[in-house]
Amino acid sequence: MCGITGWISYADDFTAPTAARGTLDAMTKTMACRGPDAGGTWFGPHAALGHRRLAVIDIKGGAQPMRVERGGRTLLVTTYSGEVYNYRELRAELESHGHVFRTQSDTEVVLHAYLQWGEDFTERLNGMYAFALWDPRTEELLLVRDRMGIKPLYYYPLPDGVLFGSEPKAILAHPAVRPAVDAEGLAELVAFTKTPGHAAYKGMYELPPGHTARIRRGGLTLRRYWALEAREHTDDLDTTVRHVRDLLDDIVGRQLIADVPLCTLLSGGLDSSAITALAARGLAAAGAGPVRSFSVDFTGHTENFRPDPLRPTPDGPYAHALAAHVSSHHSDIVLDAADLMAKANRDAVLTARDMPISGFGDGDVSLYLLFKAIREQSTVALSGESADEVFGGYRWFHDPAHVHADTFPWAAAGAADRFAGEHSGGRSALLDRGLLAKLDLAGYQDARYHEALAEVPRLPGETGLERRMREISHLHLTRFVQLLLDRKDRASMAVGLEVRVPFCDHRLVEYVFNTPWAMKTFDGREKSLLRAATRDVLPAKVADRVKSPYPSIQDPRYAAALRTELARVLADEDAPVRPLLDTEAAAGCLTDDAGEAFRSATELVLNLDTWLRMHDTALEL
């Protein structure tokens, strides 16, 4: 995994890049956390490309930006981030067409694939990636993002070209960009939505998943090369379960390829346990075991655990049961409330995110600290992320009131607050009433919901619950999963850890999306297909465990520390977040009897304040 950035200007000549070099260096430097192993730049007449490398495959030969040359002429240049898991098959096919390779990297395969098949080469790629291809022959840039949007890619159109980067911070480092967020951008941040293409910053866009953007002298053109389609499912239940397992075996096997230490993220839930168990089998078959696994825990969490409707059981005992079952080399990363409230850690999370997106409360900081600890021992980690979206794992998939609500089901279920802990204040509870009226969060969310609903593909004659559950699945696979993938990418790449997500393989996503809902819940539970497909590699207590999301700290010292920080902000007349606050409501959170009722709202306020202090961002509200 890596960090990419670049600058295309048809009005400038970068062949003598004295002035441009400092700017490109500054843009590239912002991506150093994503690529701690090496950095490089490339300049052409109208193109300046930057790269920071996290070396995972072909450590010696994969330096970037990488180019293809023939007869002393540069044909194509790329700055590339990600992994193409079928690169070995593609390489063999390209060699049969006469292509000659000088490295063992998947990056070079992508270059030659474009030269062989043109823009349609995207349909042949299996993986997670975001990259730019500059063609000096036509003076055109092609930006490409993977089908599910696992890897981020942002762009900022200029009158004479474009800026792009893996993260907004790379673009914000360019002097032509003035960071500003308007009311729509702030609503996107607060409303717990993830609108494809929306970057929150004015003038900046995120390349939507499954899209390319071609930049020419005449402007920028978006093209969608992949989307979920509605197809008739003809397999019976047994065949479906077998096919899901066959896909998972192939997917996990491909994603075990790395020239650096590899591990799994293990919570003890069905998703991460299935990935860990299949990885253990794959490594053992290759004579490369045992698998390494890591879990996050909090001081005293298991001993003092308090069940609630969202989290009925602690993770620890189940993670340990799976680790013992597959004989993994397992480690618990144990965090304390003080770790989660340390200013340096919270600042690091906001720096990684570029914006105060949250909704996961202390989970944002704990995830960062988990990855930071893992990175000391591994460079690549396999995650169970996205299984809930693919197989229908969340509680609200199975609650008729949430399923049939005229909004995003996670919004109806109050997920923005519930993921951060079981409390009722609401993320926006401490924001100024006038500001909330201007943002119109309910209206904004409603508009985004109906836009998303209009995109859902349907089979002819599909009605009733089957039609609605196809809609629910599509909403999760195109909207909700983006929140989680973005969160995981930023937290992991902030410490130079590559996280792979096998459940996002587009073949699995397409197949399960078109499997009837009755088949996805054939045993009367969530994720029936996944449980049936992997039960043979799991201990019974793990296979039968009730869904429990990423853990949230229950230590009362954490809520007390939040109140202390909120008091500091309210006492600071110059705090940049103060104009956005309902100070009377905020003051009501400072008493001990306020408990955790406004925990998620307090976290949002503190994130906003830190973000505004760290970034010279104008709020144009």
Coordinates of C-alpha atoms in Angstrom, one line a residue:
M1 CA 0.0 0.0 0.0
C2 CA 1.2 3.5 -0.7
G3 CA 0.3 7.2 -0.9
I4 CA -0.1 8.9 -4.3
T5 CA -0.4 12.5 -5.4
G6 CA 0.1 14.6 -8.4
W7 CA -0.5 17.8 -10.4
I8 CA -1.5 18.2 -14.0
S9 CA -1.2 21.6 -15.6
Y10 CA -1.6 22.2 -19.3
A11 CA -0.6 25.8 -18.8
D12 CA 2.8 24.9 -17.2
D13 CA 5.9 23.2 -18.4
F14 CA 7.4 20.9 -15.7
T15 CA 10.4 19.9 -17.7
A16 CA 12.5 22.4 -15.7
P17 CA 10.5 22.0 -12.4
T18 CA 12.4 24.3 -10.1
A19 CA 9.3 26.1 -8.8
A20 CA 7.0 23.1 -9.1
R21 CA 9.4 20.7 -7.3
G22 CA 8.9 22.3 -3.9
T23 CA 5.1 22.2 -4.2
L24 CA 5.1 18.5 -5.4
D25 CA 7.6 17.6 -2.6
A26 CA 5.2 19.2 0.0
M27 CA 2.2 17.3 -1.4
T28 CA 4.2 14.0 -1.5
K29 CA 5.5 14.5 2.0
T30 CA 1.9 14.6 3.4
M31 CA 1.7 11.0 2.3
A32 CA 4.8 9.8 4.2
C33 CA 2.7 7.9 6.8
R34 CA 1.1 5.9 4.0
G35 CA 4.5 5.0 2.5
P36 CA 7.3 5.1 5.1
D37 CA 9.7 3.0 3.1
A38 CA 10.6 5.2 0.1
G39 CA 9.5 8.3 -1.9
G40 CA 9.8 9.5 -5.4
T41 CA 8.7 12.1 -7.9
W42 CA 8.5 12.3 -11.7
F43 CA 8.1 15.3 -14.0
G44 CA 7.0 15.6 -17.6
P45 CA 6.0 18.6 -19.7
H46 CA 2.6 19.0 -18.0
A47 CA 2.6 16.3 -15.3
A48 CA 4.2 16.1 -11.9
L49 CA 3.6 12.8 -10.0
G50 CA 4.5 12.0 -6.4
H51 CA 4.7 8.7 -4.6
R52 CA 5.3 7.4 -1.1
R53 CA 5.9 3.6 -0.9
L54 CA 5.0 1.0 1.6
A55 CA 6.9 -2.0 0.2
V56 CA 4.8 -5.2 0.3
I57 CA 5.5 -7.0 -3.0
D58 CA 8.9 -7.0 -4.8
I59 CA 10.7 -5.0 -2.1
K60 CA 13.7 -4.2 -4.4
G61 CA 12.0 -3.7 -7.7
G62 CA 8.8 -1.9 -7.1
A63 CA 10.0 1.7 -6.7
Q64 CA 7.7 4.5 -8.0
P65 CA 6.6 6.5 -9.9
M66 CA 7.1 3.6 -12.4
R67 CA 7.2 4.0 -16.1
V68 CA 7.4 1.9 -19.3
E69 CA 9.9 3.0 -21.9
R70 CA 10.6 1.8 -25.4
G71 CA 13.4 3.1 -27.6
G72 CA 14.2 5.8 -25.1
R73 CA 10.7 7.1 -25.2
T74 CA 8.4 7.1 -22.1
L75 CA 5.1 5.5 -23.0
L76 CA 3.3 5.5 -19.7
V77 CA 3.9 6.6 -16.0
T78 CA 2.0 5.6 -12.9
T79 CA 1.9 6.5 -9.3
Y80 CA 0.1 3.5 -7.8
S81 CA -1.4 2.5 -4.4
G82 CA -2.9 -0.9 -3.6
E83 CA -2.7 -4.5 -4.5
V84 CA -3.9 -6.4 -7.6
Y85 CA -4.4 -9.9 -6.3
N86 CA -4.6 -11.6 -9.8
Y87 CA -1.4 -9.9 -11.0
R88 CA 0.4 -13.2 -11.6
E89 CA -2.3 -14.5 -14.0
L90 CA -2.4 -11.1 -15.8
R91 CA 1.3 -11.1 -16.1
A92 CA 1.3 -14.5 -17.7
E93 CA -1.3 -13.4 -20.2
L94 CA 0.5 -10.2 -21.0
E95 CA 3.8 -12.2 -21.5
S96 CA 1.9 -14.3 -24.1
H97 CA 1.2 -11.1 -25.9
G98 CA 4.9 -10.2 -26.0
H99 CA 5.2 -7.9 -23.0
V100 CA 8.5 -8.0 -21.2
F101 CA 8.8 -7.3 -17.5
R102 CA 11.8 -6.0 -15.5
T103 CA 10.3 -6.4 -12.0
Q104 CA 8.1 -8.8 -10.0
S105 CA 5.6 -6.1 -8.9
D106 CA 1.9 -5.8 -9.6
T107 CA 2.5 -2.1 -10.4
E108 CA 4.3 -3.0 -13.6
V109 CA 1.5 -5.4 -14.5
V110 CA -1.0 -2.6 -14.3
L111 CA 1.1 -0.4 -16.6
H112 CA 1.3 -3.2 -19.3
A113 CA -2.3 -4.1 -18.9
Y114 CA -3.3 -0.5 -19.8
L115 CA -0.9 -0.6 -22.8
Q116 CA -2.5 -3.9 -24.0
W117 CA -6.2 -3.4 -23.3
G118 CA -6.7 0.4 -22.9
E119 CA -9.2 1.8 -20.4
D120 CA -11.1 -1.5 -20.4
F121 CA -8.2 -3.1 -18.4
T122 CA -10.1 -2.1 -15.3
E123 CA -12.5 -4.9 -15.8
R124 CA -9.6 -7.4 -15.5
L125 CA -8.3 -6.2 -12.2
N126 CA -9.1 -8.0 -8.9
G127 CA -8.0 -6.1 -5.9
M128 CA -8.0 -2.8 -3.9
Y129 CA -6.3 0.1 -5.6
A130 CA -6.2 3.8 -6.4
F131 CA -3.8 5.0 -9.0
A132 CA -3.0 7.5 -11.7
L133 CA -1.7 6.8 -15.2
W134 CA -0.1 9.6 -17.2
D135 CA 0.2 9.0 -21.0
P136 CA 2.8 11.4 -22.4
R137 CA 1.8 10.4 -25.9
T138 CA -1.7 11.9 -25.6
E139 CA -1.0 14.1 -22.6
E140 CA -3.9 12.6 -20.7
L141 CA -4.3 11.4 -17.1
L142 CA -6.4 8.5 -16.0
L143 CA -7.4 8.2 -12.4
V144 CA -8.7 4.7 -11.3
R145 CA -10.4 3.5 -8.1
D146 CA -11.3 0.0 -7.2
R147 CA -14.8 -1.3 -7.4
M148 CA -15.7 -1.2 -3.7
G149 CA -13.8 1.9 -2.9
I150 CA -11.4 0.2 -0.5
K151 CA -8.6 2.6 -1.3
P152 CA -9.3 6.4 -1.3
L153 CA -8.6 8.9 -4.1
Y154 CA -9.5 12.6 -4.2
Y155 CA -9.2 15.2 -6.9
Y156 CA -9.5 18.9 -7.2
P157 CA -10.1 20.4 -10.7
L158 CA -8.1 23.4 -11.7
P159 CA -8.8 25.8 -14.6
D160 CA -5.8 24.3 -16.4
G161 CA -5.7 20.8 -15.1
V162 CA -6.2 18.9 -11.8
L163 CA -4.7 18.0 -8.4
F164 CA -5.1 14.5 -6.9
G165 CA -4.1 12.6 -3.9
S166 CA -4.8 9.5 -1.7
E167 CA -6.0 11.9 1.0
P168 CA -7.3 15.5 1.0
K169 CA -4.1 16.7 2.9
A170 CA -2.0 16.1 -0.3
I171 CA -4.3 18.4 -2.2
L172 CA -4.5 20.9 0.6
A173 CA -0.7 21.3 0.5
H174 CA -0.9 23.0 -2.9
P175 CA -0.9 26.8 -2.7
A176 CA -3.8 27.1 -5.2
V177 CA -6.2 25.4 -2.7
R178 CA -7.9 27.3 0.1
P179 CA -9.5 24.8 2.5
A180 CA -13.1 25.6 3.0
V181 CA -16.2 23.7 4.1
D182 CA -19.7 25.1 3.4
A183 CA -23.0 24.1 5.0
E184 CA -23.4 21.1 2.6
G185 CA -20.0 19.9 3.4
L186 CA -20.5 20.1 7.2
A187 CA -23.9 18.4 6.8
E188 CA -22.1 15.5 5.1
L189 CA -19.7 15.2 8.0
V190 CA -22.3 15.4 10.8
A191 CA -25.2 13.4 9.2
F192 CA -23.4 10.1 9.2
T193 CA -23.7 9.6 5.5
K194 CA -21.1 8.8 2.9
T195 CA -22.2 10.2 -0.4
P196 CA -20.1 8.8 -3.3
G197 CA -18.0 11.6 -4.8
H198 CA -18.4 14.0 -1.9
A199 CA -15.2 15.2 -0.2
A200 CA -16.7 17.8 2.2
Y201 CA -14.1 20.4 1.2
K202 CA -15.3 22.9 -1.4
G203 CA -14.1 22.3 -4.9
M204 CA -12.7 18.8 -3.9
Y205 CA -14.2 15.5 -4.9
E206 CA -13.7 11.9 -4.1
L207 CA -13.5 9.6 -7.1
P208 CA -16.5 7.3 -6.6
P209 CA -15.8 3.5 -6.3
G210 CA -15.8 1.6 -9.6
H211 CA -15.0 4.8 -11.5
T212 CA -12.3 6.3 -13.7
A213 CA -11.7 10.0 -14.3
R214 CA -9.9 11.0 -17.6
I215 CA -8.3 14.5 -17.6
R216 CA -7.7 16.1 -21.0
R217 CA -7.0 19.6 -22.1
G218 CA -10.8 19.9 -22.6
G219 CA -11.6 19.0 -19.0
L220 CA -12.5 16.0 -16.9
T221 CA -14.8 13.0 -17.7
L222 CA -16.0 10.4 -15.2
R223 CA -16.8 6.9 -16.3
R224 CA -18.3 4.1 -14.3
Y225 CA -16.7 0.8 -15.1
W226 CA -18.5 -1.3 -12.4
A227 CA -21.8 -1.4 -10.6
L228 CA -23.8 -4.0 -8.8
E229 CA -26.4 -5.6 -11.1
A230 CA -29.5 -7.6 -10.4
R231 CA -29.2 -11.1 -11.6
E232 CA -31.4 -14.2 -11.2
H233 CA -29.9 -16.6 -8.6
T234 CA -30.4 -20.2 -9.8
D235 CA -28.2 -22.1 -7.3
D236 CA -29.9 -24.2 -4.6
L237 CA -28.9 -23.7 -1.0
D238 CA -26.2 -26.4 -0.8
T239 CA -24.7 -25.2 -4.0
T240 CA -24.8 -21.6 -2.8
V241 CA -23.0 -22.4 0.5
R242 CA -20.3 -24.4 -1.4
H243 CA -19.8 -21.6 -3.8
V244 CA -19.4 -19.0 -1.0
R245 CA -16.8 -21.3 0.6
D246 CA -15.0 -21.8 -2.7
L247 CA -14.8 -18.1 -3.3
L248 CA -13.6 -17.4 0.3
D249 CA -10.8 -20.1 -0.1
D250 CA -9.7 -18.5 -3.3
I251 CA -9.9 -14.9 -2.0
V252 CA -8.1 -15.5 1.2
G253 CA -5.4 -17.5 -0.6
R254 CA -4.7 -14.7 -3.0
Q255 CA -4.6 -12.1 -0.2
L256 CA -2.0 -14.1 1.8
I257 CA 0.6 -13.1 -0.9
A258 CA 3.2 -10.7 0.6
D259 CA 6.9 -10.3 0.9
V260 CA 6.6 -8.9 4.4
P261 CA 5.1 -10.2 7.8
L262 CA 1.3 -10.7 7.6
C263 CA -1.3 -11.2 10.3
T264 CA -5.1 -11.1 10.9
L265 CA -7.3 -8.8 13.0
L266 CA -9.3 -11.1 15.3
S267 CA -12.3 -10.0 17.4
G268 CA -13.7 -13.4 18.1
G269 CA -16.8 -12.6 16.0
L270 CA -17.9 -14.8 13.0
D271 CA -16.3 -12.5 10.4
S272 CA -12.8 -12.1 11.7
S273 CA -12.7 -15.7 13.0
A274 CA -13.6 -17.0 9.6
I275 CA -10.8 -15.0 7.9
T276 CA -8.3 -16.0 10.6
A277 CA -9.2 -19.7 10.3
L278 CA -9.0 -19.7 6.5
A279 CA -5.7 -17.8 6.6
A280 CA -4.4 -20.4 9.1
R281 CA -5.3 -23.2 6.7
G282 CA -3.8 -21.4 3.7
L283 CA -0.5 -20.7 5.5
A284 CA -0.3 -24.2 6.8
A285 CA -0.9 -25.7 3.3
A286 CA 2.0 -23.5 2.1
G287 CA 4.2 -24.5 5.0
A288 CA 4.3 -20.9 6.2
G289 CA 2.3 -21.0 9.5
P290 CA 1.3 -20.3 12.1
V291 CA -0.9 -17.3 11.4
R292 CA -0.4 -14.2 13.6
S293 CA -3.5 -12.7 15.1
F294 CA -4.2 -9.5 17.1
S295 CA -7.2 -8.3 19.2
V296 CA -7.9 -5.1 21.0
D297 CA -9.0 -5.0 24.6
F298 CA -9.3 -2.5 27.4
T299 CA -8.0 -2.6 30.9
G300 CA -10.5 -4.6 33.1
H301 CA -13.0 -4.8 30.2
T302 CA -13.6 -8.5 30.2
E303 CA -13.7 -8.8 34.0
N304 CA -16.1 -5.8 34.4
F305 CA -18.1 -6.2 31.2
R306 CA -21.6 -4.9 31.2
P307 CA -23.8 -6.4 28.5
D308 CA -26.2 -4.1 26.5
P309 CA -28.6 -4.6 23.6
L310 CA -25.8 -4.0 21.1
R311 CA -22.9 -5.8 22.7
P312 CA -24.1 -8.8 24.7
T313 CA -20.7 -10.4 25.1
P314 CA -17.0 -9.2 25.4
D315 CA -14.7 -10.2 22.6
G316 CA -11.8 -11.6 24.6
P317 CA -13.0 -15.1 25.4
Y318 CA -14.1 -15.7 21.9
A319 CA -10.9 -14.4 20.3
H320 CA -8.9 -16.6 22.5
A321 CA -11.1 -19.6 21.7
L322 CA -10.5 -19.1 18.0
A323 CA -6.8 -18.5 18.4
A324 CA -6.5 -21.8 20.4
H325 CA -8.6 -23.6 17.8
V326 CA -6.3 -22.7 14.9
S327 CA -3.1 -22.5 16.9
S328 CA -2.5 -18.9 15.9
H329 CA 0.4 -16.8 17.4
H330 CA -2.0 -14.4 19.2
S331 CA -1.6 -11.1 21.0
D332 CA -4.0 -8.9 22.8
I333 CA -3.4 -5.1 22.5
V334 CA -4.7 -3.8 25.8
L335 CA -5.6 -0.1 26.0
D336 CA -6.5 2.2 28.9
A337 CA -8.9 5.2 29.1
A338 CA -5.8 7.4 29.4
D339 CA -4.6 6.1 26.0
L340 CA -7.9 7.0 24.4
M341 CA -7.9 10.5 25.8
A342 CA -4.2 11.4 25.3
K343 CA -4.0 14.5 23.2
A344 CA -1.2 13.1 21.0
N345 CA -3.4 10.1 20.1
R346 CA -6.5 12.1 19.4
D347 CA -4.5 14.6 17.3
A348 CA -3.0 11.7 15.3
V349 CA -6.5 10.4 14.4
L350 CA -7.7 13.8 13.3
T351 CA -4.5 14.3 11.3
A352 CA -5.1 10.9 9.6
R353 CA -8.7 11.7 8.8
D354 CA -8.3 15.3 7.6
M355 CA -11.8 16.0 8.9
P356 CA -13.8 15.3 12.0
I357 CA -15.8 12.3 10.7
S358 CA -16.7 10.1 13.6
G359 CA -19.7 8.2 14.8
F360 CA -17.5 5.4 16.3
G361 CA -16.5 7.4 19.4
D362 CA -13.5 6.0 21.2
G363 CA -13.3 3.3 18.5
D364 CA -11.6 5.8 16.2
V365 CA -8.7 6.2 18.6
S366 CA -8.5 2.6 19.8
L367 CA -8.4 1.4 16.2
Y368 CA -5.5 3.7 15.5
L369 CA -3.7 2.5 18.6
L370 CA -4.4 -1.1 17.7
F371 CA -2.9 -0.6 14.3
K372 CA 0.1 1.3 15.7
A373 CA 0.9 -1.7 18.0
I374 CA 0.4 -4.2 15.2
R375 CA 2.7 -2.3 12.9
E376 CA 5.6 -3.0 15.2
Q377 CA 5.3 -6.7 14.2
S378 CA 3.5 -6.9 10.9
T379 CA 3.1 -4.9 7.7
V380 CA -0.1 -6.5 6.3
A381 CA -3.3 -7.5 8.1
L382 CA -6.4 -9.3 6.9
S383 CA -9.6 -8.0 8.3
G384 CA -13.2 -9.2 8.5
E385 CA -14.6 -5.8 7.6
S386 CA -17.6 -5.7 5.3
A387 CA -19.1 -9.1 6.0
D388 CA -22.0 -7.5 7.8
E389 CA -22.8 -5.4 4.7
V390 CA -22.4 -8.4 2.3
F391 CA -24.2 -11.1 4.3
G392 CA -26.7 -9.0 6.3
G393 CA -25.2 -9.0 9.8
Y394 CA -26.4 -5.8 11.5
R395 CA -29.4 -5.9 13.9
W396 CA -31.3 -3.5 11.7
F397 CA -31.3 -5.9 8.8
H398 CA -33.6 -8.0 10.9
D399 CA -35.8 -5.4 12.6
P400 CA -38.9 -4.7 10.5
A401 CA -39.2 -1.1 11.9
H402 CA -35.7 -0.3 10.7
V403 CA -36.0 -2.2 7.4
H404 CA -39.2 -0.4 6.4
A405 CA -38.2 3.1 7.7
D406 CA -38.2 5.7 4.9
T407 CA -34.5 6.5 5.5
F408 CA -31.2 4.7 5.8
P409 CA -31.8 1.8 8.1
W410 CA -28.7 2.6 10.2
A411 CA -30.0 6.1 10.6
A412 CA -33.4 4.7 11.8
A413 CA -31.4 2.5 14.3
G414 CA -29.4 5.5 15.6
A415 CA -26.1 3.8 14.6
A416 CA -24.1 7.0 14.7
D417 CA -24.6 7.0 18.5
R418 CA -25.0 3.4 19.3
F419 CA -21.6 2.3 17.8
A420 CA -20.0 4.8 20.2
G421 CA -21.8 3.3 23.2
E422 CA -25.3 2.8 24.4
H423 CA -26.5 6.4 25.1
S424 CA -29.1 8.7 23.8
G425 CA -27.8 12.2 23.5
G426 CA -27.3 12.2 19.7
R427 CA -24.2 13.4 17.9
S428 CA -25.6 16.9 17.0
A429 CA -27.1 17.5 20.5
L430 CA -24.5 20.1 21.5
L431 CA -24.5 22.1 18.2
D432 CA -26.1 25.5 17.9
R433 CA -29.9 25.4 17.1
G434 CA -29.5 28.0 14.4
L435 CA -26.6 26.1 12.8
L436 CA -28.7 22.9 12.9
A437 CA -31.6 24.7 11.2
K438 CA -29.2 25.8 8.4
L439 CA -27.7 22.4 8.0
D440 CA -31.1 20.7 7.9
L441 CA -29.6 17.3 8.7
A442 CA -32.9 15.5 8.3
G443 CA -33.5 17.1 4.9
Y444 CA -29.9 16.4 3.8
Q445 CA -30.1 12.8 4.9
D446 CA -33.5 12.3 3.2
A447 CA -32.2 13.7 -0.1
R448 CA -29.1 11.4 0.0
Y449 CA -31.3 8.4 0.9
H450 CA -33.6 8.9 -2.1
E451 CA -30.7 9.4 -4.4
A452 CA -29.2 6.1 -3.2
L453 CA -32.6 4.3 -3.5
A454 CA -32.9 5.4 -7.1
E455 CA -29.6 3.6 -8.0
V456 CA -30.8 0.2 -6.8
P457 CA -31.0 -2.4 -9.6
R458 CA -34.0 -4.7 -9.5
L459 CA -35.2 -7.9 -11.1
P460 CA -38.5 -7.7 -13.2
G461 CA -41.4 -8.5 -11.0
E462 CA -39.4 -8.3 -7.7
T463 CA -41.8 -7.2 -4.9
G464 CA -42.3 -7.3 -1.2
L465 CA -39.6 -8.2 1.3
E466 CA -37.3 -9.5 -1.4
R467 CA -37.4 -6.2 -3.2
R468 CA -36.8 -4.2 0.0
M469 CA -33.9 -6.4 1.2
R470 CA -32.2 -5.9 -2.2
E471 CA -32.5 -2.2 -1.5
I472 CA -31.2 -2.5 2.0
S473 CA -28.2 -4.6 0.8
H474 CA -27.4 -2.1 -1.9
L475 CA -27.6 0.9 0.5
H476 CA -25.1 -0.8 2.7
L477 CA -22.7 -1.9 -0.1
T478 CA -22.7 1.5 -1.7
R479 CA -23.0 3.9 1.3
F480 CA -22.5 2.4 4.8
V481 CA -19.5 0.3 4.0
Q482 CA -17.8 3.4 2.7
L483 CA -17.8 4.9 6.2
L484 CA -16.1 1.8 7.6
L485 CA -13.6 1.3 4.8
D486 CA -12.5 5.0 4.9
R487 CA -12.1 4.7 8.7
K488 CA -10.1 1.6 8.5
D489 CA -7.9 2.8 5.7
R490 CA -7.0 6.1 7.4
A491 CA -6.3 4.5 10.8
S492 CA -4.1 1.8 9.3
M493 CA -2.2 3.9 6.8
A494 CA -1.5 6.5 9.5
V495 CA 1.0 4.0 10.8
G496 CA 2.0 2.4 7.5
L497 CA -0.1 -0.8 8.0
E498 CA -1.8 -2.4 4.9
V499 CA -5.2 -3.8 5.8
R500 CA -6.8 -6.2 3.3
V501 CA -10.5 -6.9 3.3
P502 CA -11.3 -10.3 1.7
F503 CA -15.1 -9.8 2.0
C504 CA -14.9 -6.9 -0.4
D505 CA -13.8 -9.1 -3.3
H506 CA -16.2 -8.1 -6.1
R507 CA -16.9 -11.7 -7.1
L508 CA -18.2 -12.5 -3.6
V509 CA -20.1 -9.2 -3.3
E510 CA -21.9 -9.8 -6.7
Y511 CA -22.8 -13.4 -5.9
V512 CA -24.2 -12.8 -2.4
F513 CA -26.0 -9.5 -3.4
N514 CA -28.1 -11.6 -5.8
T515 CA -28.7 -14.5 -3.4
P516 CA -32.3 -14.4 -2.1
W517 CA -32.9 -13.0 1.3
A518 CA -34.6 -16.2 2.5
M519 CA -31.4 -18.0 1.6
K520 CA -29.2 -15.5 3.5
T521 CA -31.3 -16.1 6.6
F522 CA -32.1 -19.8 6.1
D523 CA -31.3 -20.7 9.7
G524 CA -33.3 -17.8 11.2
R525 CA -30.1 -15.9 12.1
E526 CA -27.9 -13.2 10.7
K527 CA -25.2 -14.1 8.2
S528 CA -26.5 -17.7 7.7
L529 CA -24.5 -18.3 4.5
L530 CA -21.2 -17.2 6.0
R531 CA -21.8 -19.3 9.1
A532 CA -22.7 -22.4 7.0
A533 CA -19.8 -21.9 4.7
T534 CA -17.1 -21.7 7.4
R535 CA -18.6 -23.6 10.4
D536 CA -16.2 -26.5 9.8
V537 CA -13.1 -24.4 10.6
L538 CA -14.6 -22.7 13.7
P539 CA -15.2 -23.7 17.3
A540 CA -19.0 -24.0 17.9
K541 CA -19.0 -21.1 20.5
V542 CA -17.6 -18.8 17.9
A543 CA -19.7 -20.0 15.0
D544 CA -22.8 -19.5 17.1
R545 CA -21.9 -16.2 18.7
V546 CA -24.4 -13.4 18.4
K547 CA -23.2 -10.4 16.5
S548 CA -21.3 -7.8 18.5
P549 CA -19.7 -4.7 16.9
Y550 CA -16.3 -3.3 17.4
P551 CA -15.8 -2.9 21.2
S552 CA -16.4 0.4 23.0
I553 CA -14.7 1.2 26.3
Q554 CA -17.0 1.1 29.3
D555 CA -14.5 2.6 31.8
P556 CA -16.3 5.6 33.5
R557 CA -12.9 7.4 33.5
Y558 CA -13.3 7.9 29.8
A559 CA -16.6 9.8 30.1
A560 CA -15.1 11.8 32.9
A561 CA -12.1 12.7 30.8
L562 CA -14.5 13.8 28.0
R563 CA -16.3 16.2 30.3
T564 CA -13.0 17.6 31.5
E565 CA -12.0 18.3 27.9
L566 CA -15.4 19.8 27.1
A567 CA -15.0 22.1 30.1
R568 CA -11.7 23.3 28.8
V569 CA -13.2 24.2 25.4
L570 CA -16.1 26.0 27.0
A571 CA -13.7 28.0 29.2
D572 CA -11.7 29.1 26.1
E573 CA -13.3 32.2 24.6
D574 CA -11.2 31.7 21.5
A575 CA -11.9 28.1 20.9
P576 CA -12.8 27.8 17.2
V577 CA -15.7 25.4 17.8
R578 CA -17.5 27.8 20.2
P579 CA -19.5 29.6 17.5
L580 CA -20.9 26.2 16.4
L581 CA -22.1 25.2 19.9
D582 CA -25.2 25.5 22.0
T583 CA -23.2 26.5 25.0
E584 CA -26.0 26.0 27.5
A585 CA -26.6 22.4 26.4
A586 CA -22.8 21.8 26.4
A587 CA -22.6 23.2 30.0
G588 CA -25.3 20.7 31.0
C589 CA -22.9 17.9 30.1
L590 CA -20.3 18.9 32.7
T591 CA -22.1 17.6 35.8
D592 CA -21.3 14.2 37.1
D593 CA -24.9 13.1 36.8
A594 CA -24.8 13.7 33.1
G595 CA -23.1 10.3 32.9
E596 CA -22.6 9.1 29.3
A597 CA -25.8 10.6 27.8
F598 CA -24.0 13.0 25.6
R599 CA -20.8 11.0 25.0
S600 CA -21.0 10.9 21.2
A601 CA -22.0 14.6 21.0
T602 CA -19.1 15.5 23.2
E603 CA -16.7 13.5 21.1
L604 CA -18.0 15.3 17.9
V605 CA -17.5 18.7 19.6
L606 CA -13.9 17.9 20.6
N607 CA -13.1 16.5 17.2
L608 CA -14.5 19.7 15.5
D609 CA -12.4 21.8 17.9
T610 CA -9.2 19.9 17.2
W611 CA -9.8 19.9 13.5
L612 CA -10.4 23.6 13.3
R613 CA -7.3 24.2 15.4
M614 CA -5.1 22.0 13.3
H615 CA -6.3 23.0 9.9
D616 CA -6.8 26.6 8.7
T617 CA -10.2 25.7 7.3
A618 CA -12.7 28.3 6.6
L619 CA -16.3 27.5 7.5
E620 CA -18.5 29.2 4.9
L621 CA -21.9 28.6 6.6

